[in-house]
Coordinates of C-alpha atoms and ligand atoms in Angstrom, one line a residue:
Chain A
X1 CA 16.1 11.4 -14.0
X2 CA 12.3 10.0 -14.4
X3 CA 10.7 13.7 -14.5
X4 CA 6.9 13.1 -14.9
X5 CA 5.4 16.0 -17.5
X6 CA 4.1 19.4 -16.6
X7 CA 0.9 18.9 -14.8
X8 CA -1.5 22.3 -12.9
X9 CA -1.4 20.8 -8.8
X10 CA -4.7 22.3 -7.3
X11 CA -5.6 20.5 -4.0
X12 CA -8.9 19.4 -3.0
X13 CA -10.2 19.6 0.8
X14 CA -13.5 18.5 0.6
X15 CA -15.1 15.6 -1.4
X16 CA -17.7 18.9 -2.9
X17 CA -14.6 20.3 -3.9
X18 CA -12.4 17.8 -6.1
X19 CA -15.8 16.5 -7.4
X20 CA -16.8 20.3 -9.0
X21 CA -12.7 20.8 -9.7
X22 CA -13.0 17.6 -10.8
X23 CA -15.5 19.6 -13.4
X24 CA -13.9 22.3 -13.8
X25 CA -10.6 20.6 -15.1
X26 CA -12.7 18.4 -17.2
X27 CA -11.2 14.5 -18.3
X28 CA -7.5 15.5 -18.3
X29 CA -7.9 15.9 -14.6
X30 CA -6.9 12.9 -12.6
X31 CA -6.9 12.4 -8.1
X32 CA -4.2 11.7 -6.1
X33 CA -4.5 9.4 -4.1
X34 CA -1.4 8.2 -2.5
X35 CA 0.1 8.3 -5.4
X36 CA 2.3 4.9 -5.6
X37 CA 0.8 3.8 -8.5
X38 CA -0.1 7.2 -10.6
X39 CA 3.4 8.9 -10.3
X40 CA 5.4 6.1 -11.2
X41 CA 2.7 5.9 -14.8
X42 CA 3.4 9.4 -14.5
X43 CA 7.1 9.5 -14.5
X44 CA 7.5 6.7 -17.7
X45 CA 4.5 9.2 -19.0
X46 CA 2.9 5.9 -19.2
X47 CA 0.6 8.8 -18.0
X48 CA 0.3 11.8 -18.4
X49 CA -2.8 14.4 -16.6
X50 CA -2.8 17.9 -17.3
X51 CA -4.6 18.2 -13.6
X52 CA -3.6 16.5 -10.1
X53 CA -6.5 16.9 -8.4
X54 CA -4.3 16.0 -4.4
X55 CA -6.8 14.1 -1.7
X56 CA -4.6 13.2 0.8
X57 CA -6.6 15.7 3.0
X58 CA -9.9 14.7 2.6
X59 CA -9.2 12.6 6.3
X60 CA -13.4 11.9 6.5
X61 CA -12.4 9.8 3.6
X62 CA -10.3 7.8 5.8
X63 CA -12.0 5.0 8.5
X64 CA -12.8 1.6 9.2
X65 CA -16.0 1.1 10.6
X66 CA -19.1 -1.3 11.8
X67 CA -21.3 0.7 10.2
X68 CA -25.0 -1.1 10.3
X69 CA -24.4 -4.5 8.6
X70 CA -21.7 -4.0 7.1
X71 CA -18.2 -2.7 7.2
X72 CA -17.9 0.9 6.2
X73 CA -13.7 1.0 4.3
X74 CA -13.3 5.6 3.4
X75 CA -10.9 4.9 -0.1
X76 CA -8.5 6.7 1.7
X77 CA -7.8 4.4 4.2
X78 CA -4.0 3.6 3.8
X79 CA -2.9 0.4 3.4
X80 CA -1.3 0.3 6.9
X81 CA -4.4 1.2 8.9
X82 CA -5.8 -2.2 6.7
X83 CA -3.2 -4.2 7.9
X84 CA -3.4 -3.2 11.5
X85 CA -6.9 -2.8 11.8
X86 CA -9.2 -4.5 14.8
X87 CA -12.5 -4.2 13.2
X88 CA -11.0 -6.2 10.1
X89 CA -9.0 -9.0 11.8
X90 CA -11.9 -9.9 13.5
X91 CA -14.5 -10.1 10.5
X92 CA -12.2 -10.4 7.8
X93 CA -8.9 -12.0 8.5
X94 CA -8.3 -12.3 4.9
X95 CA -7.3 -8.6 5.1
X96 CA -3.9 -8.9 7.5
X97 CA -3.6 -11.8 4.8
X98 CA -3.3 -9.6 1.4
X99 CA -1.5 -6.3 3.3
X100 CA 1.2 -8.8 5.1
X101 CA 2.4 -9.1 1.7
X102 CA 1.5 -6.6 -0.4
X103 CA 4.4 -3.9 -1.7
X104 CA 6.7 -3.2 1.9
X105 CA 6.1 -1.4 5.1
X106 CA 6.5 2.4 3.0
X107 CA 4.7 1.5 0.6
X108 CA 2.1 0.8 2.6
X109 CA 2.3 3.3 4.9
X110 CA 1.4 5.9 1.2
X111 CA -0.5 3.2 -0.4
X112 CA -4.2 3.3 -0.1
X113 CA -7.4 1.2 -0.7
X114 CA -9.3 3.3 -2.8
X115 CA -6.1 4.3 -5.6
X116 CA -5.8 0.2 -5.3
X117 CA -8.9 -0.5 -6.8
X118 CA -9.5 2.0 -9.3
X119 CA -5.7 1.5 -10.1
X120 CA -7.0 -2.0 -11.7
X121 CA -3.9 -3.2 -11.7
X122 CA -5.1 -8.0 -12.8
X123 CA -1.8 -8.3 -10.6
X124 CA -3.5 -5.9 -7.4
X125 CA -4.4 -8.1 -4.7
X126 CA -7.6 -5.9 -3.3
X127 CA -9.3 -5.9 -6.1
X128 CA -9.2 -9.2 -5.5
X129 CA -10.1 -9.4 -1.6
X130 CA -12.9 -7.3 -3.0
X131 CA -14.4 -10.0 -5.5
X132 CA -14.1 -12.2 -3.0
X133 CA -16.2 -10.5 -0.4
X134 CA -18.5 -9.6 -2.7
X135 CA -18.1 -5.8 -1.4
X136 CA -20.1 -2.6 -2.8
X137 CA -18.3 0.3 -3.9
X138 CA -19.8 3.5 -3.5
X139 CA -18.8 6.1 -6.3
X140 CA -20.1 9.8 -6.0
X141 CA -20.6 12.6 -8.0
X142 CA -21.9 15.8 -8.1
X143 CA -25.1 14.7 -9.2
X144 CA -25.2 12.5 -6.1
X145 CA -24.3 8.8 -4.9
X146 CA -23.6 5.3 -6.7
X147 CA -23.1 1.4 -5.3
X148 CA -21.8 -1.2 -8.1
X149 CA -20.6 -4.5 -6.7
X150 CA -17.4 -4.9 -7.1
X151 CA -18.0 -7.8 -9.8
X152 CA -19.1 -5.4 -12.1
X153 CA -16.2 -2.5 -10.2
X154 CA -13.7 -3.0 -12.9
X155 CA -14.4 -3.0 -16.6
X156 CA -10.5 -4.8 -17.7
X157 CA -7.3 -4.2 -16.7
X158 CA -6.4 -0.7 -15.9
X159 CA -10.2 0.2 -16.4
X160 CA -13.0 0.6 -13.9
X161 CA -16.8 2.4 -14.2
X162 CA -15.6 5.1 -11.5
X163 CA -15.9 8.1 -14.4
X164 CA -13.9 11.3 -14.7
X165 CA -16.3 14.0 -12.9
X166 CA -16.8 10.6 -9.7
X167 CA -14.7 9.1 -7.7
X168 CA -14.8 6.2 -5.0
X169 CA -15.2 7.0 -2.1
X170 CA -15.8 4.0 0.1
X171 CA -16.2 0.6 0.0
X172 CA -18.7 -1.4 2.4
X173 CA -18.3 -5.4 2.8
X174 CA -21.1 -7.5 5.3
X175 CA -20.8 -8.7 7.7
X176 CA -21.6 -12.3 7.5
X177 CA -21.5 -14.3 10.6
X178 CA -19.5 -18.3 11.3
X179 CA -16.9 -16.5 8.2
X180 CA -13.8 -17.2 8.0
X181 CA -12.0 -16.1 5.3
X182 CA -8.3 -16.3 4.0
X183 CA -5.5 -14.8 1.2
X184 CA -2.6 -16.4 0.1
X185 CA 0.2 -15.5 -2.3
X186 CA 2.6 -16.2 -4.4
X187 CA 5.4 -13.4 -5.1
X188 CA 9.2 -14.1 -6.4
X189 CA 10.6 -11.9 -3.4
X190 CA 8.9 -10.2 -0.9
X191 CA 7.5 -7.5 -1.6
X192 CA 7.4 -8.0 -4.7
X193 CA 3.7 -7.9 -7.4
X194 CA 1.7 -11.5 -6.9
X195 CA 2.6 -14.0 -9.2
X196 CA -0.8 -15.5 -8.5
X197 CA -2.2 -14.9 -6.0
X198 CA -6.2 -16.5 -4.5
X199 CA -7.9 -15.5 -1.7
X200 CA -11.4 -16.5 -0.4
X201 CA -14.6 -16.4 2.3
X202 CA -17.1 -18.6 3.3
X203 CA -20.3 -19.4 6.0
X204 CA -20.8 -22.0 7.8
X205 CA -23.7 -23.5 8.7
X206 CA -24.0 -25.6 12.2
X207 CA -24.5 -28.9 10.0
X208 CA -21.5 -28.1 8.0
X209 CA -23.2 -27.2 5.1
X210 CA -21.5 -24.0 3.1
X211 CA -24.0 -21.2 3.0
X212 CA -22.2 -18.5 0.9
X213 CA -19.5 -18.5 0.2
X214 CA -16.7 -16.1 -2.5
X215 CA -13.5 -16.8 -4.0
X216 CA -11.5 -13.8 -5.9
X217 CA -8.2 -14.8 -7.6
X218 CA -5.2 -12.3 -8.3
X219 CA -3.0 -12.2 -11.9
X220 CA -4.0 -14.9 -13.6
X221 CA -6.8 -13.1 -16.4
X222 CA -9.7 -14.0 -14.1
X223 CA -13.2 -11.8 -15.6
X224 CA -14.0 -10.0 -12.4
X225 CA -10.7 -11.0 -10.0
X226 CA -13.5 -14.4 -9.1
X227 CA -14.2 -17.7 -9.6
X228 CA -18.1 -18.6 -10.1
X229 CA -17.3 -21.9 -11.0
X230 CA -15.9 -22.4 -8.0
X231 CA -17.8 -21.1 -6.2
X232 CA -21.0 -23.0 -6.8
X233 CA -19.6 -26.5 -6.5
X234 CA -19.2 -25.5 -3.1
X235 CA -22.4 -23.7 -2.2
X236 CA -25.1 -25.7 0.1
X237 CA -23.0 -28.7 -0.3
X238 CA -21.4 -29.9 2.6
X239 CA -17.7 -29.0 3.2
X240 CA -15.2 -31.3 2.8
X241 CA -11.6 -31.5 2.0
X242 CA -12.6 -33.2 -1.4
X243 CA -14.9 -30.6 -2.4
X244 CA -12.7 -27.9 -1.4
X245 CA -10.1 -29.4 -4.4
X246 CA -12.6 -30.3 -6.4
X247 CA -13.8 -26.7 -6.2
X248 CA -9.9 -25.0 -6.3
X249 CA -9.8 -27.7 -9.7
X250 CA -12.0 -25.5 -10.7
X251 CA -11.1 -21.8 -10.5
X252 CA -7.9 -22.7 -12.1
X253 CA -9.6 -24.5 -14.9
X254 CA -11.7 -20.5 -14.9
X255 CA -8.2 -18.6 -15.3
X256 CA -6.5 -16.8 -17.9
X257 CA -3.1 -16.2 -17.3
X258 CA -0.3 -14.3 -19.2
X259 CA 3.2 -16.1 -19.8
X260 CA 5.5 -13.3 -18.8
X261 CA 8.7 -12.4 -16.4
X262 CA 6.5 -13.7 -13.6
X263 CA 6.3 -17.3 -14.9
X264 CA 4.1 -19.9 -17.9
X265 CA 0.8 -19.1 -18.3
X266 CA -0.2 -22.4 -16.6
X267 CA 2.4 -22.5 -13.3
X268 CA 0.5 -19.6 -12.3
X269 CA -2.1 -22.4 -13.3
X270 CA -1.1 -24.0 -11.2
X271 CA -0.2 -21.4 -8.7
X272 CA -4.3 -20.4 -8.5
X273 CA -5.3 -23.8 -8.1
X274 CA -3.3 -24.1 -5.6
X275 CA -3.5 -21.2 -3.0
X276 CA -7.1 -21.3 -3.3
X277 CA -7.3 -24.4 -2.6
X278 CA -5.1 -23.8 0.8
X279 CA -7.0 -20.4 1.4
X280 CA -10.5 -22.8 1.5
X281 CA -8.7 -24.6 4.3
X282 CA -8.0 -21.9 6.2
X283 CA -10.5 -19.7 5.8
X284 CA -12.2 -23.3 6.8
X285 CA -9.7 -23.6 10.3
X286 CA -11.0 -19.9 10.8
X287 CA -15.1 -20.7 10.0
X288 CA -14.4 -22.5 12.9
X289 CA -13.5 -20.6 15.6
X290 CA -10.7 -23.0 15.8
X291 CA -7.8 -21.0 14.4
X292 CA -5.7 -17.0 13.6
Chain B
X1 CA 4.7 26.9 -15.0
X2 CA 5.0 27.3 -10.8
X3 CA 3.4 27.7 -7.5
X4 CA 4.6 28.6 -3.5
X5 CA 5.1 25.6 -1.7
X6 CA 5.6 26.0 2.6
X7 CA 6.2 22.9 5.3
X8 CA 8.6 22.4 7.4
X9 CA 12.1 19.8 7.1
X10 CA 14.0 19.0 10.3
X11 CA 11.6 21.6 12.4
X12 CA 12.4 24.7 10.2
X13 CA 9.8 26.6 7.6
X14 CA 10.7 26.2 3.9
X15 CA 9.2 28.0 1.3
X16 CA 10.1 27.9 -2.2
X17 CA 8.6 28.5 -6.5
X18 CA 9.0 25.1 -7.9
X19 CA 7.3 23.7 -10.8
X20 CA 3.9 20.8 -9.2
X21 CA 6.1 18.0 -10.9
X22 CA 8.3 18.0 -9.0
X23 CA 10.0 15.1 -6.5
X24 CA 10.2 15.6 -3.4
X25 CA 13.5 14.0 -2.8
X26 CA 15.2 16.3 -6.0
X27 CA 13.5 18.8 -3.8
X28 CA 15.1 18.6 -0.5
X29 CA 18.2 17.8 -2.0
X30 CA 18.4 20.4 -4.9
X31 CA 16.9 23.2 -3.7
X32 CA 17.1 22.6 0.0
X33 CA 20.4 20.8 -0.3
X34 CA 20.2 19.0 2.4
X35 CA 21.5 15.4 0.4
X36 CA 21.4 13.1 3.3
X37 CA 18.1 11.9 1.2
X38 CA 19.9 10.0 -1.1
X39 CA 17.7 8.5 -4.7
X40 CA 18.4 5.5 -6.1
X41 CA 15.9 3.6 -8.7
X42 CA 13.4 6.6 -9.5
X43 CA 10.7 3.4 -9.8
X44 CA 9.8 3.1 -5.1
X45 CA 11.2 0.2 -5.1
X46 CA 14.4 1.0 -3.8
X47 CA 13.2 2.8 -0.4
X48 CA 17.2 4.6 0.2
X49 CA 14.8 7.3 -0.2
X50 CA 12.8 7.1 2.5
X51 CA 11.8 10.5 5.0
X52 CA 10.1 11.1 7.3
X53 CA 6.5 12.7 6.8
X54 CA 4.2 13.6 9.6
X55 CA 6.9 11.2 11.9
X56 CA 5.6 8.1 8.8
X57 CA 8.3 6.3 6.3
X58 CA 7.6 8.1 2.7
X59 CA 9.1 7.3 -0.3
X60 CA 10.5 11.1 -1.2
X61 CA 10.5 9.8 -4.6
X62 CA 6.9 8.9 -4.8
X63 CA 5.8 11.6 -3.1
X64 CA 5.2 15.4 -5.2
X65 CA 7.3 18.4 -3.0
X66 CA 3.9 20.2 -3.7
X67 CA 1.8 17.1 -1.1
X68 CA 4.6 17.4 1.3
X69 CA 3.1 21.4 1.6
X70 CA 2.5 22.0 4.7
X71 CA 3.9 19.1 5.8
X72 CA 7.1 18.1 8.2
X73 CA 9.8 16.6 6.9
X74 CA 12.7 14.3 8.7
X75 CA 15.6 14.0 7.4
X76 CA 18.6 12.6 8.5
X77 CA 20.1 15.5 9.1
X78 CA 17.6 16.2 11.8
X79 CA 18.8 13.1 13.9
X80 CA 21.1 14.7 15.8
X81 CA 20.3 17.1 18.6
X82 CA 22.8 19.8 19.6
X83 CA 25.3 17.8 18.6
X84 CA 24.5 14.5 20.3
X85 CA 24.4 11.5 18.1
X86 CA 20.3 9.8 18.3
X87 CA 20.5 6.6 19.7
X88 CA 19.6 5.0 16.6
X89 CA 23.1 6.9 14.7
X90 CA 25.3 6.2 18.0
X91 CA 24.2 2.5 17.0
X92 CA 24.8 2.8 13.7
X93 CA 28.2 3.6 14.5
X94 CA 28.9 1.3 17.6
X95 CA 27.3 -2.5 15.9
X96 CA 28.9 -0.5 12.1
X97 CA 25.4 -0.6 10.9
X98 CA 26.9 0.5 7.3
X99 CA 29.6 0.0 5.2
X100 CA 29.3 2.6 1.5
X101 CA 26.3 4.5 3.3
X102 CA 23.7 5.0 0.4
X103 CA 21.3 3.4 2.4
X104 CA 22.1 3.9 5.8
X105 CA 20.3 7.3 6.3
X106 CA 16.7 5.7 5.2
X107 CA 17.7 2.9 7.6
X108 CA 18.5 5.1 10.0
X109 CA 14.8 7.2 9.7
X110 CA 13.2 4.3 9.0
X111 CA 14.5 2.8 12.8
X112 CA 14.1 6.3 14.8
X113 CA 10.1 6.0 13.6
X114 CA 9.8 2.1 14.0
X115 CA 11.9 2.8 18.2
X116 CA 9.3 5.4 18.3
X117 CA 5.8 3.4 18.0
X118 CA 7.6 -0.1 19.2
X119 CA 10.3 0.9 21.8
X120 CA 11.4 -2.8 21.9
X121 CA 11.2 -4.0 18.7
X122 CA 12.1 -8.1 18.3
X123 CA 14.5 -8.8 15.3
X124 CA 11.7 -9.8 13.8
X125 CA 10.0 -6.9 13.6
X126 CA 13.1 -4.9 13.5
X127 CA 13.4 -7.3 9.5
X128 CA 9.8 -6.4 8.6
X129 CA 9.7 -3.2 9.6
X130 CA 13.5 -2.3 7.0
X131 CA 12.3 -4.0 3.7
X132 CA 11.4 -1.4 2.1
X133 CA 14.8 -0.2 1.5
X134 CA 17.7 -2.1 0.0
X135 CA 20.7 -2.1 1.6
X136 CA 23.5 -3.1 -1.8
X137 CA 25.8 -4.4 0.6
X138 CA 23.1 -6.6 2.1
X139 CA 24.8 -5.6 6.0
X140 CA 21.6 -6.2 7.0
X141 CA 22.5 -8.4 10.3
X142 CA 24.8 -5.1 11.0
X143 CA 21.9 -3.3 10.3
X144 CA 19.6 -4.8 12.6
X145 CA 21.6 -5.4 15.4
X146 CA 22.2 -1.3 15.1
X147 CA 18.7 -0.7 16.0
X148 CA 18.8 -3.5 18.7
X149 CA 21.5 -1.3 20.3
X150 CA 19.7 1.6 20.5
X151 CA 16.6 -0.1 20.8
X152 CA 18.5 -1.6 24.2
X153 CA 19.8 2.9 24.5
X154 CA 16.8 5.0 24.3
X155 CA 19.1 7.6 26.9
X156 CA 22.4 8.7 25.3
X157 CA 23.7 9.2 27.9
X158 CA 25.0 6.1 28.8
X159 CA 26.7 4.8 26.2
X160 CA 28.9 8.2 25.7
X161 CA 30.2 8.6 29.3
Ligands
LIG301 C1 6.8 -0.3 -5.0 C2 6.0 -1.2 -5.0 C3 5.3 -2.7 -4.6 C4 3.8 -3.0 -4.4 N1 2.8 -4.2 -4.7 C5 1.6 -4.2 -5.0 C6 1.4 -4.7 -4.7 O1 2.7 -6.4 -4.3 N2 0.1 -5.3 -4.5 C7 -0.6 -4.1 -4.6 O2 -2.2 -4.6 -4.6 N3 -0.1 -3.7 -5.1 C8 1.3 -3.1 -4.8 N4 0.9 -1.9 -5.2 C9 0.3 -0.9 -5.1 C10 0.4 0.2 -4.3 O3 -0.9 -0.9 -3.4 C11 0.0 0.7 -4.6 O4 -0.1 2.3 -5.9 C12 -1.4 1.8 -4.3 O5 -2.0 1.3 -3.4 C13 -2.6 2.3 -5.2 O6 -3.0 3.3 -4.3 P1 -2.3 4.6 -4.8 O7 -3.2 5.3 -3.2 O8 -1.2 5.6 -3.8 O9 -3.1 5.4 -5.6 P2 -2.8 6.5 -7.2 O10 -1.3 6.4 -7.6 O11 -2.5 7.9 -6.0 O12 -3.8 6.7 -7.6 C14 -4.0 4.7 -9.1 C15 -5.0 5.6 -9.8 O13 -5.9 5.4 -8.7 C16 -7.0 6.6 -8.6 N5 -7.2 6.9 -8.0 C17 -6.6 7.1 -6.6 N6 -8.2 7.0 -5.6 C18 -9.2 7.4 -6.1 C19 -10.8 7.9 -6.0 N7 -10.4 7.9 -4.4 N8 -11.9 7.6 -6.2 C20 -11.3 7.3 -7.6 N9 -10.3 7.3 -8.4 C21 -9.3 7.3 -7.3 C22 -6.0 7.6 -9.7 O14 -6.7 9.1 -10.1 C23 -5.8 6.7 -10.3 O15 -4.9 5.7 -11.7 C24 2.9 -1.6 -5.0 C25 3.5 -0.3 -5.2 C26 4.6 0.6 -5.1 C27 5.0 1.5 -5.3
LIG302 S1 14.7 6.3 -4.9 FE1 12.7 6.4 -3.8 S2 12.4 3.8 -4.0 FE2 14.8 4.0 -4.9
LIG303 S1 25.5 0.4 3.1 FE1 25.5 0.8 1.5 S2 23.6 -0.2 1.0 FE2 24.1 -0.2 2.9

């Protein structure tokens, strides 16, 4: 039987209360959201917080809404809600593509957006999605609110800029007109973590020139889950399948995958290119309004 | 160091003094004595420990009992009403939806939750809904048929006559 080491349990009643509890208990305290990454780590003694602060009652962090020019998503939004959201399906089908292949439906009932990106597992799908989309991460402490770009949010494997007395409260994604987005993942079996995955968005002007593009990569050692060289190769240029193939090759070249039980490094690098290509092709179809 | 936790299990309020690190699966099995909730991989992968948390399937090996405090839990023991099997249970009986029975409580609860939001699911929708739970006997064909049977027989009176 796997049991976590003993800890003290506190249930936060509001964001302010959670922040006060984090301050009171110091760096040995951790928030628990869905618990689907943290509790397994605690069972394996890979994490051993002395105090767990349960933020599941913070229903005011569970929303997906259009807010000005952005879509604002609360950190406690569950995977299942991201999968079924009509707002995200309309503006960013990349979320639906990714969520369909994140874990299984039961895990998706508990795991949260905030927990996913704060876990910062190199194989976490939503980290690559936020990086591709150029999302803004909204972080709160008792001092106030600060925002960090998704590409500065992760400081390394399992590390983010969120301090011990801070909470990620919201993820914001700018709404872009004439935009298409998509996510492509290869896993070994249904519900498993990615061997590799790639996601992107692109926007086009009426002449077919790429006005903006973002490419995210999962599980292949891409710094900050993104592929800036591949983006630069597309941005400002006319879109074509040759351009997509060339950009995908640049994305693959920028990866640094590790050989592990999910596959050898060269296979993962190959997948990074192939999945970037497929995601760009699908995003293009969507940007042109030609398919779902 | 212990704490008091109170939750509703199958419609009844239960309260126990527990360690905060106690997992919901062990709370249900060892503290409440409801051993219908099974416990397998212990790593949130196999899904045999599924219970309904406020009506939604959740893996009880990856939820603290403390986190379930104040919430409604339903286990397989809460499916039959007054000695009458739930249509999903009857479906598993009619269509041989179980072999060893290890995955059965989780499969049936997942099916119950599915039918509550989608009373007439396609076989594809059923397969997507249950893939969080592994059947070690690999009897998926009959499990899907059993859930279809339940969808086609929402009122038990139709079949028990
Ligand atoms: C069987 C299984 C398969 C999975 N497969 C996939 C997969 O294919 N792809 C994928 O991307 N993920 C996968 N996951 C991971 C799943 O997506 C994550 O477990 C989950 O989303 C993490 O969210 P959580 O709410 O459970 O986080 P928790 O486990 O509660 O927390 C994770 C970490 O984030 C911190 N944290 C949580 N919320 C906040 C916040 N608001 N502010 C600051 N810190 C916070 C916690 O302190 C902790 O350190 C899988 C998980 C399981 C169990
Ligand atoms: S015992 Fe809970 S998922 Fe296997
Ligand atoms: S019936 Fe044996 S595990 Fe499913």
